[in-house]
PDB file of N, CA, C, O and CB in Angstrom:
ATOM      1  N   UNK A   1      10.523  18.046  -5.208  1.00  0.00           N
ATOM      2  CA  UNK A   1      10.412  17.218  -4.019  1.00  0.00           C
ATOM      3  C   UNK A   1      11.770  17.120  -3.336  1.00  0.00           C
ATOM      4  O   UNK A   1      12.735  17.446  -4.027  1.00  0.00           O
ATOM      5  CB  UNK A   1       9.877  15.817  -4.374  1.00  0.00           C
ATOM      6  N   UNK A   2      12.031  16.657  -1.884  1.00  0.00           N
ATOM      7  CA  UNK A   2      12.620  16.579  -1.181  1.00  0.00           C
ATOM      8  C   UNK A   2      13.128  15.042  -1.556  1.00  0.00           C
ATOM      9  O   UNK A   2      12.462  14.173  -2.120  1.00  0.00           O
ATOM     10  CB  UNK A   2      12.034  17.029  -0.073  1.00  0.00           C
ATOM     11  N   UNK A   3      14.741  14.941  -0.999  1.00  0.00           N
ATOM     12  CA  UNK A   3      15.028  13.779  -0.791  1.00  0.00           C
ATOM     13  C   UNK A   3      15.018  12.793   0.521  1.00  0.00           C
ATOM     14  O   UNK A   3      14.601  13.707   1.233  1.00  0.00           O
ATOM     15  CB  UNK A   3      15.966  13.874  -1.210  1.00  0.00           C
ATOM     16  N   UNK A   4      15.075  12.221   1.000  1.00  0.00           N
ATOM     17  CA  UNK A   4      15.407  11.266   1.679  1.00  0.00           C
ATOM     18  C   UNK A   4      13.738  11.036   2.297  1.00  0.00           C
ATOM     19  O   UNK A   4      12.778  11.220   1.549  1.00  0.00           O
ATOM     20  CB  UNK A   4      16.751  11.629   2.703  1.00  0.00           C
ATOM     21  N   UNK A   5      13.580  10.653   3.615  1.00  0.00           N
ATOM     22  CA  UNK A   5      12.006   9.618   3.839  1.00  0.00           C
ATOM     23  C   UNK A   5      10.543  11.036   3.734  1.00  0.00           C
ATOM     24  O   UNK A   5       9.316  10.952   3.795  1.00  0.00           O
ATOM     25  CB  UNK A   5      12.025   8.551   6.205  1.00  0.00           C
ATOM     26  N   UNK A   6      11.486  12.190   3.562  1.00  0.00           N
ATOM     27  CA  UNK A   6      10.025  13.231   4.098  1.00  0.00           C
ATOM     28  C   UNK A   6       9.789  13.412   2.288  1.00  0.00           C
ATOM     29  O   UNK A   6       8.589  13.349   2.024  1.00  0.00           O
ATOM     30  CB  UNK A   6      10.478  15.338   5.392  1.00  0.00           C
ATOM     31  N   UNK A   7      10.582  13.597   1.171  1.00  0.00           N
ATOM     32  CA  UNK A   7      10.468  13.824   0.112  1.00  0.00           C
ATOM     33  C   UNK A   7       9.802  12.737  -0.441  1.00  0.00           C
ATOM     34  O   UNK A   7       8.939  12.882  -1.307  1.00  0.00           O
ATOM     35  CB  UNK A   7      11.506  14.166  -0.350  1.00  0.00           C
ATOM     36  N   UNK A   8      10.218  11.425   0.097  1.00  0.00           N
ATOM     37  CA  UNK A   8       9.478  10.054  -0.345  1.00  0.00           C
ATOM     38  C   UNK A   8       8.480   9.893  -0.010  1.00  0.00           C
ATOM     39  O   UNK A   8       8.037   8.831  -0.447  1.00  0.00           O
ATOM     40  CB  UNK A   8       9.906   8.961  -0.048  1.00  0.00           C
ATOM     41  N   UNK A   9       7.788  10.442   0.613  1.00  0.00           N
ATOM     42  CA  UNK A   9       6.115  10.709   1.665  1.00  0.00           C
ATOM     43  C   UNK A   9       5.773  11.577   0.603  1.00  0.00           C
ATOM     44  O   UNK A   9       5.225  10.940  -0.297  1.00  0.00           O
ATOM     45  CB  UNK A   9       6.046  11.637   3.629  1.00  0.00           C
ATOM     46  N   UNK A  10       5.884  12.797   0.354  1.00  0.00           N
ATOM     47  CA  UNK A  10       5.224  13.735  -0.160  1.00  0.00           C
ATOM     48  C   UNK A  10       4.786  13.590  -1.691  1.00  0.00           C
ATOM     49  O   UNK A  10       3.792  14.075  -2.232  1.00  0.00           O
ATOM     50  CB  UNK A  10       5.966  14.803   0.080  1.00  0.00           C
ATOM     51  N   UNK A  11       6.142  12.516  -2.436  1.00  0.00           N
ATOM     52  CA  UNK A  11       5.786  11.838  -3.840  1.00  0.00           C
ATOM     53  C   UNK A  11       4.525  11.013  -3.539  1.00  0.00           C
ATOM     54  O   UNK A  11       3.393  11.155  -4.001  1.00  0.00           O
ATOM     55  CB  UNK A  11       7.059  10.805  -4.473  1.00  0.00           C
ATOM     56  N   UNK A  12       4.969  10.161  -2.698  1.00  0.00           N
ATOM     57  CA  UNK A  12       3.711   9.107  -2.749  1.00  0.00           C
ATOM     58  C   UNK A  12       2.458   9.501  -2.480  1.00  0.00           C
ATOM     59  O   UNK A  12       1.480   8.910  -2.938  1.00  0.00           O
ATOM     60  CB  UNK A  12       3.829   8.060  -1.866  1.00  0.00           C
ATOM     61  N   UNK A  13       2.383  10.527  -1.717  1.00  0.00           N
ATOM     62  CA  UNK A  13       0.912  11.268  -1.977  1.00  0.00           C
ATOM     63  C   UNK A  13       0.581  12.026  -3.053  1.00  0.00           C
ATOM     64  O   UNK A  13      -0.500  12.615  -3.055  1.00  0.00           O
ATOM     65  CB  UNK A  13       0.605  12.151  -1.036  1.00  0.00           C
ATOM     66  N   UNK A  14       1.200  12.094  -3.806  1.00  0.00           N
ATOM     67  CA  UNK A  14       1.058  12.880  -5.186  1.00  0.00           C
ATOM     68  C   UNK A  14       0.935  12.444  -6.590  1.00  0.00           C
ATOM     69  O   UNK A  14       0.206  12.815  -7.510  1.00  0.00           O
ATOM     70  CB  UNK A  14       2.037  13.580  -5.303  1.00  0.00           C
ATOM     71  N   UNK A  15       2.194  11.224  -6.453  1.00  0.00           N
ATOM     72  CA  UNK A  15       2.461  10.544  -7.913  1.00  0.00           C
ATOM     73  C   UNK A  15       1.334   9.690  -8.209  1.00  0.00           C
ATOM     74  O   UNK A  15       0.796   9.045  -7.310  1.00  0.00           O
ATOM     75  CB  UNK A  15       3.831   9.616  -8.003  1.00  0.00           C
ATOM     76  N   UNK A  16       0.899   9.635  -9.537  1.00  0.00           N
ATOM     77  CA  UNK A  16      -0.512   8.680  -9.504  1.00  0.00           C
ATOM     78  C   UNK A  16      -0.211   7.598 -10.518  1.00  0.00           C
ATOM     79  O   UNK A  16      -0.955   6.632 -10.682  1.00  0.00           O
ATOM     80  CB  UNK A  16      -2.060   9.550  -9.995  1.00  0.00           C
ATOM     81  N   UNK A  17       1.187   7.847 -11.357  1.00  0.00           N
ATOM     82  CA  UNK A  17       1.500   6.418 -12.126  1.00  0.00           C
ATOM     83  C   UNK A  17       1.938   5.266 -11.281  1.00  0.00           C
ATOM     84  O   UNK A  17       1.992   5.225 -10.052  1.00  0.00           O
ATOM     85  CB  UNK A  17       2.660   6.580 -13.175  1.00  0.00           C
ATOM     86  N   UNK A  18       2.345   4.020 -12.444  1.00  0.00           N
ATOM     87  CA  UNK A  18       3.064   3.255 -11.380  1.00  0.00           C
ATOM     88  C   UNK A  18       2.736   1.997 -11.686  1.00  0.00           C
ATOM     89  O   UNK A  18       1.724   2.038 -12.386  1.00  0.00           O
ATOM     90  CB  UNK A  18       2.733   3.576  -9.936  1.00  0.00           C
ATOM     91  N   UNK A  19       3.213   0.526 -11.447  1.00  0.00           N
ATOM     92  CA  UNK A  19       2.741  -0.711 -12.320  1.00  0.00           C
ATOM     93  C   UNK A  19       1.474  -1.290 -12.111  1.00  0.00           C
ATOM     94  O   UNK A  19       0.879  -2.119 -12.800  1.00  0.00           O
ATOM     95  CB  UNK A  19       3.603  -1.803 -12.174  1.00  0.00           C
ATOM     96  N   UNK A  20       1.015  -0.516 -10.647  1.00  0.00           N
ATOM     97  CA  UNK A  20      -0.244  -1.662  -9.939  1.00  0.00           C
ATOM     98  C   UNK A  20       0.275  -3.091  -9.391  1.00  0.00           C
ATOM     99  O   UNK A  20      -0.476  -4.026  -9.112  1.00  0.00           O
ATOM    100  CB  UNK A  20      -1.464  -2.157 -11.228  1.00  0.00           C
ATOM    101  N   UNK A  21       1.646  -3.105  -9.286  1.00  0.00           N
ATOM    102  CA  UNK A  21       1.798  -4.491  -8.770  1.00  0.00           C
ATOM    103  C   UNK A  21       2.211  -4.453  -7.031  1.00  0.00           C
ATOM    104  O   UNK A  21       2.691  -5.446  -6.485  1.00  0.00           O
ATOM    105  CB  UNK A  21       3.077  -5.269  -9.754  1.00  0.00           C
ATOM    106  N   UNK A  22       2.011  -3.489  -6.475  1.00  0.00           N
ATOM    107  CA  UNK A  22       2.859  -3.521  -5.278  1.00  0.00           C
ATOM    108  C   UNK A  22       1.644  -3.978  -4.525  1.00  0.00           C
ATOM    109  O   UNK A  22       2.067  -4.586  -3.541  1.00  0.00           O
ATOM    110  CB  UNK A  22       3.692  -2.072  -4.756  1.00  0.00           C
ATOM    111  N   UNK A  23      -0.007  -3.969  -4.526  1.00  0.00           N
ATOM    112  CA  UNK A  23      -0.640  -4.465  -3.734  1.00  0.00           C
ATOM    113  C   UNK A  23      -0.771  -6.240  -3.997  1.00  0.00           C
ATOM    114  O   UNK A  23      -1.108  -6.947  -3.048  1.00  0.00           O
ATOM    115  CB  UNK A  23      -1.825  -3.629  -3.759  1.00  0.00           C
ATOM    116  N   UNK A  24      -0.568  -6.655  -4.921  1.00  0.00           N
ATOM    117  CA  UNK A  24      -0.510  -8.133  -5.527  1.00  0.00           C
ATOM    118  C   UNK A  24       1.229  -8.770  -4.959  1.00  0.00           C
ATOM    119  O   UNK A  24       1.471  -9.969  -4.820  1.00  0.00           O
ATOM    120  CB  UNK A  24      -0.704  -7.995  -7.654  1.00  0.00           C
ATOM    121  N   UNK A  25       2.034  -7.881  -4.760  1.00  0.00           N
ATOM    122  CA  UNK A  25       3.036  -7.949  -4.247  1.00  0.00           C
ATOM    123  C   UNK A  25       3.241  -8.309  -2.299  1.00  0.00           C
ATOM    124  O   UNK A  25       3.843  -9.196  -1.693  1.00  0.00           O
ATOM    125  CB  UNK A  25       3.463  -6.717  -4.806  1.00  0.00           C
ATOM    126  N   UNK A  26       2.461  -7.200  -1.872  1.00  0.00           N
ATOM    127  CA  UNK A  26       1.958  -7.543  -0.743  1.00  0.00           C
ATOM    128  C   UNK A  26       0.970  -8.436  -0.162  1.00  0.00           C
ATOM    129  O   UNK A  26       0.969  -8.800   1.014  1.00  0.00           O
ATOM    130  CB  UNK A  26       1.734  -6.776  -0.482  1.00  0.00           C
ATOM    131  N   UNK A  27       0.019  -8.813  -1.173  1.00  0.00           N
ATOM    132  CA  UNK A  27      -0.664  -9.884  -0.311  1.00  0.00           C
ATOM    133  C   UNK A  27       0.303 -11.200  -0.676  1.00  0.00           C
ATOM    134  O   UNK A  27      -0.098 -12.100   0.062  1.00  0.00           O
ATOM    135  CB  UNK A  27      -2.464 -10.121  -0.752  1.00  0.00           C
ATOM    136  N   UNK A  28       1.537 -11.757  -1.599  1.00  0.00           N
ATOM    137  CA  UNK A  28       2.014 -12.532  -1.854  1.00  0.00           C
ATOM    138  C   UNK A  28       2.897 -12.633  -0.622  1.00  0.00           C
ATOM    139  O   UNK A  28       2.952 -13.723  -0.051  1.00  0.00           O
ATOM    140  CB  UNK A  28       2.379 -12.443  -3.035  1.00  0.00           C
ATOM    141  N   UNK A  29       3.687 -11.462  -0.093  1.00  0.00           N
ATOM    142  CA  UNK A  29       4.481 -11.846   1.149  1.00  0.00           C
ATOM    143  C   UNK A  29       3.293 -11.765   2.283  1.00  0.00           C
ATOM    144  O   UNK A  29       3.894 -12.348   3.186  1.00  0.00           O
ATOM    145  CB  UNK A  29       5.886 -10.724   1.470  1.00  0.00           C
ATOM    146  N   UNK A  30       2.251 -11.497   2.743  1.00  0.00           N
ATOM    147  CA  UNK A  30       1.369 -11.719   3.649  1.00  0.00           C
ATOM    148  C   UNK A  30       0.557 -13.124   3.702  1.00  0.00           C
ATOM    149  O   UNK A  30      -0.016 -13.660   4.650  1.00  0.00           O
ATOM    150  CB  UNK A  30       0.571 -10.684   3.519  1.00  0.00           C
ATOM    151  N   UNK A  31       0.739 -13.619   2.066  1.00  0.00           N
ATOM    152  CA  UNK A  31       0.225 -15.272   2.824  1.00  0.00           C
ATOM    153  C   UNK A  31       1.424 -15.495   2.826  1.00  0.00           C
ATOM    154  O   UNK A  31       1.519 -14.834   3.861  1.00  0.00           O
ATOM    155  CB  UNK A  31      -0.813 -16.622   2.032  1.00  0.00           C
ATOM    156  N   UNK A  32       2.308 -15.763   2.668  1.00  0.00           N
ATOM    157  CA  UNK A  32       3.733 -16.555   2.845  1.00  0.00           C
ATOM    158  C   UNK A  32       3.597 -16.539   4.196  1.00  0.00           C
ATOM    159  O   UNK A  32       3.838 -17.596   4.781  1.00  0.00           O
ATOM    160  CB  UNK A  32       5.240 -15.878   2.266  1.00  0.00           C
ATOM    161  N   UNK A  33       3.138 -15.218   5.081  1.00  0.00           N
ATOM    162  CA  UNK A  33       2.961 -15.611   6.838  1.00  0.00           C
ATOM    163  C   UNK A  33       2.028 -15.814   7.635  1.00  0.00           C
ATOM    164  O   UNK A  33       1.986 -15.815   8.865  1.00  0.00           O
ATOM    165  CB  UNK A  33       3.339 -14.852   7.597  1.00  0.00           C
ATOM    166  N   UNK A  34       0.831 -16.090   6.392  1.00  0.00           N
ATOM    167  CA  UNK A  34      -0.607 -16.451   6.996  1.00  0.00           C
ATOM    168  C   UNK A  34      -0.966 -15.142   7.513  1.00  0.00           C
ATOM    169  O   UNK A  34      -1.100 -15.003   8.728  1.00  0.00           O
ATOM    170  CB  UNK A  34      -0.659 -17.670   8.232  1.00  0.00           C
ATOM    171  N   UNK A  35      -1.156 -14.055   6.626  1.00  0.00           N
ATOM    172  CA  UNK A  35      -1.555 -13.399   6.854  1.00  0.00           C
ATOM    173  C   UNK A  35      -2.676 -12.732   5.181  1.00  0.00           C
ATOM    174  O   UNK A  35      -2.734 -13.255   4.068  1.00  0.00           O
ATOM    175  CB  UNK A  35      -0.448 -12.849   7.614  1.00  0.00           C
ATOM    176  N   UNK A  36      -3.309 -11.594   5.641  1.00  0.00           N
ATOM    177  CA  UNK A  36      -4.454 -11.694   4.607  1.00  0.00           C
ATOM    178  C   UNK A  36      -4.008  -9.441   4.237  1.00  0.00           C
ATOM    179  O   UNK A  36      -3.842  -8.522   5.039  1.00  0.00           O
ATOM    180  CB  UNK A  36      -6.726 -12.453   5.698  1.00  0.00           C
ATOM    181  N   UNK A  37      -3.994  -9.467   3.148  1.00  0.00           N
ATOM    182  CA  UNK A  37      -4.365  -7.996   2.398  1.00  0.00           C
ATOM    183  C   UNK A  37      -5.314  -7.531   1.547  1.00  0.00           C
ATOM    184  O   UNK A  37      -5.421  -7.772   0.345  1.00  0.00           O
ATOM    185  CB  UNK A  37      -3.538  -7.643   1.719  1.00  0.00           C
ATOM    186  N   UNK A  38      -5.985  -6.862   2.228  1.00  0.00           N
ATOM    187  CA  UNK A  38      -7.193  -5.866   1.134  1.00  0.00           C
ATOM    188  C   UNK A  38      -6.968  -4.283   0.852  1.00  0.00           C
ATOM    189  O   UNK A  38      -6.084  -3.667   1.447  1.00  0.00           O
ATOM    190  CB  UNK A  38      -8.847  -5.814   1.910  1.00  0.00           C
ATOM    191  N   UNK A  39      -7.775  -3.703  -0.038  1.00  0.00           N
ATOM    192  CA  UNK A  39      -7.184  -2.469  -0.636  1.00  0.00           C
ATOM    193  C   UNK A  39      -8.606  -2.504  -0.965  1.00  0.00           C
ATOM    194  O   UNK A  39      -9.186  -3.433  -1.527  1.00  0.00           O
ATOM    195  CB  UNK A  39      -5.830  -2.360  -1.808  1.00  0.00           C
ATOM    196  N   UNK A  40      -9.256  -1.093  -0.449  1.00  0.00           N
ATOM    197  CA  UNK A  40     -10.874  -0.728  -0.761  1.00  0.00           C
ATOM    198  C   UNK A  40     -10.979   0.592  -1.069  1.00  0.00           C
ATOM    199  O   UNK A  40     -10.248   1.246  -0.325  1.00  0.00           O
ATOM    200  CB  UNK A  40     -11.912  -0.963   0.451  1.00  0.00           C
ATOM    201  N   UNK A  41     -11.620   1.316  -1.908  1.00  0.00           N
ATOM    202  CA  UNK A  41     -11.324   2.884  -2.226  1.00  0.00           C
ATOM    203  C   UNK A  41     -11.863   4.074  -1.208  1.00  0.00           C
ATOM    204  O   UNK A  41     -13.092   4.067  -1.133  1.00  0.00           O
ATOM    205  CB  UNK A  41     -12.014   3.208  -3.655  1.00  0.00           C
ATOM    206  N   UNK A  42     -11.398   4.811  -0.631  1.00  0.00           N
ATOM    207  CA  UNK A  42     -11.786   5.837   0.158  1.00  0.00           C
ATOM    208  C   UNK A  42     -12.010   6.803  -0.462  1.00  0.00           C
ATOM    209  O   UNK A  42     -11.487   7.432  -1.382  1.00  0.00           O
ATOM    210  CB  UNK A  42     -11.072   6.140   1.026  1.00  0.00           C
ATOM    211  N   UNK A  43     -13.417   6.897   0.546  1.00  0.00           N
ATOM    212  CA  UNK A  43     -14.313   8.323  -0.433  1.00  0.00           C
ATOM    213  C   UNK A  43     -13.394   9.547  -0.283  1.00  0.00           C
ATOM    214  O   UNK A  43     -12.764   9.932   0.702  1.00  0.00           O
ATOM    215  CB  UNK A  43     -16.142   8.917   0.335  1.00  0.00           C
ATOM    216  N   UNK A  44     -13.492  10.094  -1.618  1.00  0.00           N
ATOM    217  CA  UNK A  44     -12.612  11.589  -1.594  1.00  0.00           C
ATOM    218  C   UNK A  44     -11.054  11.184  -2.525  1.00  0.00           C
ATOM    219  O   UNK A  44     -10.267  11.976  -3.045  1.00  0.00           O
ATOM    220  CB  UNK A  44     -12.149  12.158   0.489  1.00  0.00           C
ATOM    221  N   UNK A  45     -11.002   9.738  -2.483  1.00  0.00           N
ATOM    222  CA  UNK A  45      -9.731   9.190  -3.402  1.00  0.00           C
ATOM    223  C   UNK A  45      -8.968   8.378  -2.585  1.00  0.00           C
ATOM    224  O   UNK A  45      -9.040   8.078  -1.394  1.00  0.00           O
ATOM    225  CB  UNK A  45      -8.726  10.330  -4.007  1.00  0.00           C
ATOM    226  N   UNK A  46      -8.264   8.107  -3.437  1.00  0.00           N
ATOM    227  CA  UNK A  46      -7.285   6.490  -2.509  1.00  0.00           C
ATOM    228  C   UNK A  46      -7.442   5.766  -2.314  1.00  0.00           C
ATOM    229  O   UNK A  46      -8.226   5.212  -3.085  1.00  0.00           O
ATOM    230  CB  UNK A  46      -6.851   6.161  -1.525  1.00  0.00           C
ATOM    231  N   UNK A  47      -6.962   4.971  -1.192  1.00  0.00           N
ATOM    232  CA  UNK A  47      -7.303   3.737  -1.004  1.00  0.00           C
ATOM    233  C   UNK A  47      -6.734   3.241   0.624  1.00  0.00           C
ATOM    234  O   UNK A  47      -5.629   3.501   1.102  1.00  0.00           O
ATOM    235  CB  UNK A  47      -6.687   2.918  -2.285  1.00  0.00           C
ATOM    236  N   UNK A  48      -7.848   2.465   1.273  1.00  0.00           N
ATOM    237  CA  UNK A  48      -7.567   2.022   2.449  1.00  0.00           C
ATOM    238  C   UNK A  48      -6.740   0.493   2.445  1.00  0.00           C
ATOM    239  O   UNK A  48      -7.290  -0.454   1.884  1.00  0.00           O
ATOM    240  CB  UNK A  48      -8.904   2.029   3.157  1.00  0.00           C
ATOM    241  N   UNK A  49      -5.811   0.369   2.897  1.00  0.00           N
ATOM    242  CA  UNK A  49      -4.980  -0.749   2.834  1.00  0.00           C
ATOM    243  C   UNK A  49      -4.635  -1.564   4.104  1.00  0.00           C
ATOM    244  O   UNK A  49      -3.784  -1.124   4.877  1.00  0.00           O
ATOM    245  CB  UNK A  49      -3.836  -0.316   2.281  1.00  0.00           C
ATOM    246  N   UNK A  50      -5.477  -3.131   4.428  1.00  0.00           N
ATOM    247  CA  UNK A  50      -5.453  -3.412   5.600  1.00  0.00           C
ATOM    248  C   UNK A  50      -4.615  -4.666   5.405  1.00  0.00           C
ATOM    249  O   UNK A  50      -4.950  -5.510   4.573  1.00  0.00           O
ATOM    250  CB  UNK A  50      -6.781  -3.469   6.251  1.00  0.00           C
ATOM    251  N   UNK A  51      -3.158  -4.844   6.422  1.00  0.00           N
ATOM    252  CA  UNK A  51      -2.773  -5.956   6.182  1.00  0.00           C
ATOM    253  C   UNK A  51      -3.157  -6.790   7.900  1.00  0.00           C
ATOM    254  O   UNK A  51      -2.883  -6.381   9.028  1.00  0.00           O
ATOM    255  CB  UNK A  51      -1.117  -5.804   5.552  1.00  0.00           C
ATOM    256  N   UNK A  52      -3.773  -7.882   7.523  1.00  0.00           N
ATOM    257  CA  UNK A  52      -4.328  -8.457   9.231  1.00  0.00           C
ATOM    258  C   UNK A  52      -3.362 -10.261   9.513  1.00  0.00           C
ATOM    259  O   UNK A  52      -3.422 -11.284   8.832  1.00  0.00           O
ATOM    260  CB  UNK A  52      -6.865  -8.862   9.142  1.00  0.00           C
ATOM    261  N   UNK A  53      -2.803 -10.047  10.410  1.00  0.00           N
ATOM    262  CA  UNK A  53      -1.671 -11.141  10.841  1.00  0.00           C
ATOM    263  C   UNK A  53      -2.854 -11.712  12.013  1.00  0.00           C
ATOM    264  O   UNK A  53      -3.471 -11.014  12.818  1.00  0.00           O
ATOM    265  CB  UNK A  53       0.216 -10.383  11.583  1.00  0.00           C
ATOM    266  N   UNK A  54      -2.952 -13.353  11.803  1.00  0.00           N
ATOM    267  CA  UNK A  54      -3.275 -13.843  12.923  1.00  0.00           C
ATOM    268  C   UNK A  54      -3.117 -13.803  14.285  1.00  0.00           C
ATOM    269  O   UNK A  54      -2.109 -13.294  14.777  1.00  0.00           O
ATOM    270  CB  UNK A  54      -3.128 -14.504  12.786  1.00  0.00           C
ATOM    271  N   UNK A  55      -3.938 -14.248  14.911  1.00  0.00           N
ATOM    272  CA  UNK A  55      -3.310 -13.859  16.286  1.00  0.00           C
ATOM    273  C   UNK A  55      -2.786 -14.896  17.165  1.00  0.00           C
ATOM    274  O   UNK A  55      -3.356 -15.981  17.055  1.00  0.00           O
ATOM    275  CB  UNK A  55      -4.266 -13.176  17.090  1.00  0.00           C
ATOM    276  N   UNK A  56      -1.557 -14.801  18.261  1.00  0.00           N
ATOM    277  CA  UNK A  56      -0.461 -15.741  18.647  1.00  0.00           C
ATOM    278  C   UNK A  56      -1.103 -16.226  19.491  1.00  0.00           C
ATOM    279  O   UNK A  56      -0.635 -17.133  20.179  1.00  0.00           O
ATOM    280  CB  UNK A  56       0.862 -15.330  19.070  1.00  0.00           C
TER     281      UNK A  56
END
């Protein structure tokens, strides 16, 4: 892999370990701003990740 943001793209589509805490991580700073995170599986693999901020 490549270094800097294009090498860091190409891991993250690839690497499949990892703690599982970064989506429990994100909805913790998204209510801190009243805001809401879900993570639902997309057919074919992955996962769809919606973070939704109220509106002003």
């Amino acid at each position: 892999m490549g270094t800097g943001p294009a090498g860091d793209a190409a891991r993250l589509h690839t690497e499949r370990s990892g703690s599982g805490l970064g989506l429990s991580v994100v909805r913790s700073i998204a209510s801190a701003h009243g805001a809401t995170a879900t993570a639902r599986p997309r057919p074919g693999g992955g996962l769809v990740a919606t973070v939704g901020f109220p509106g002003g």
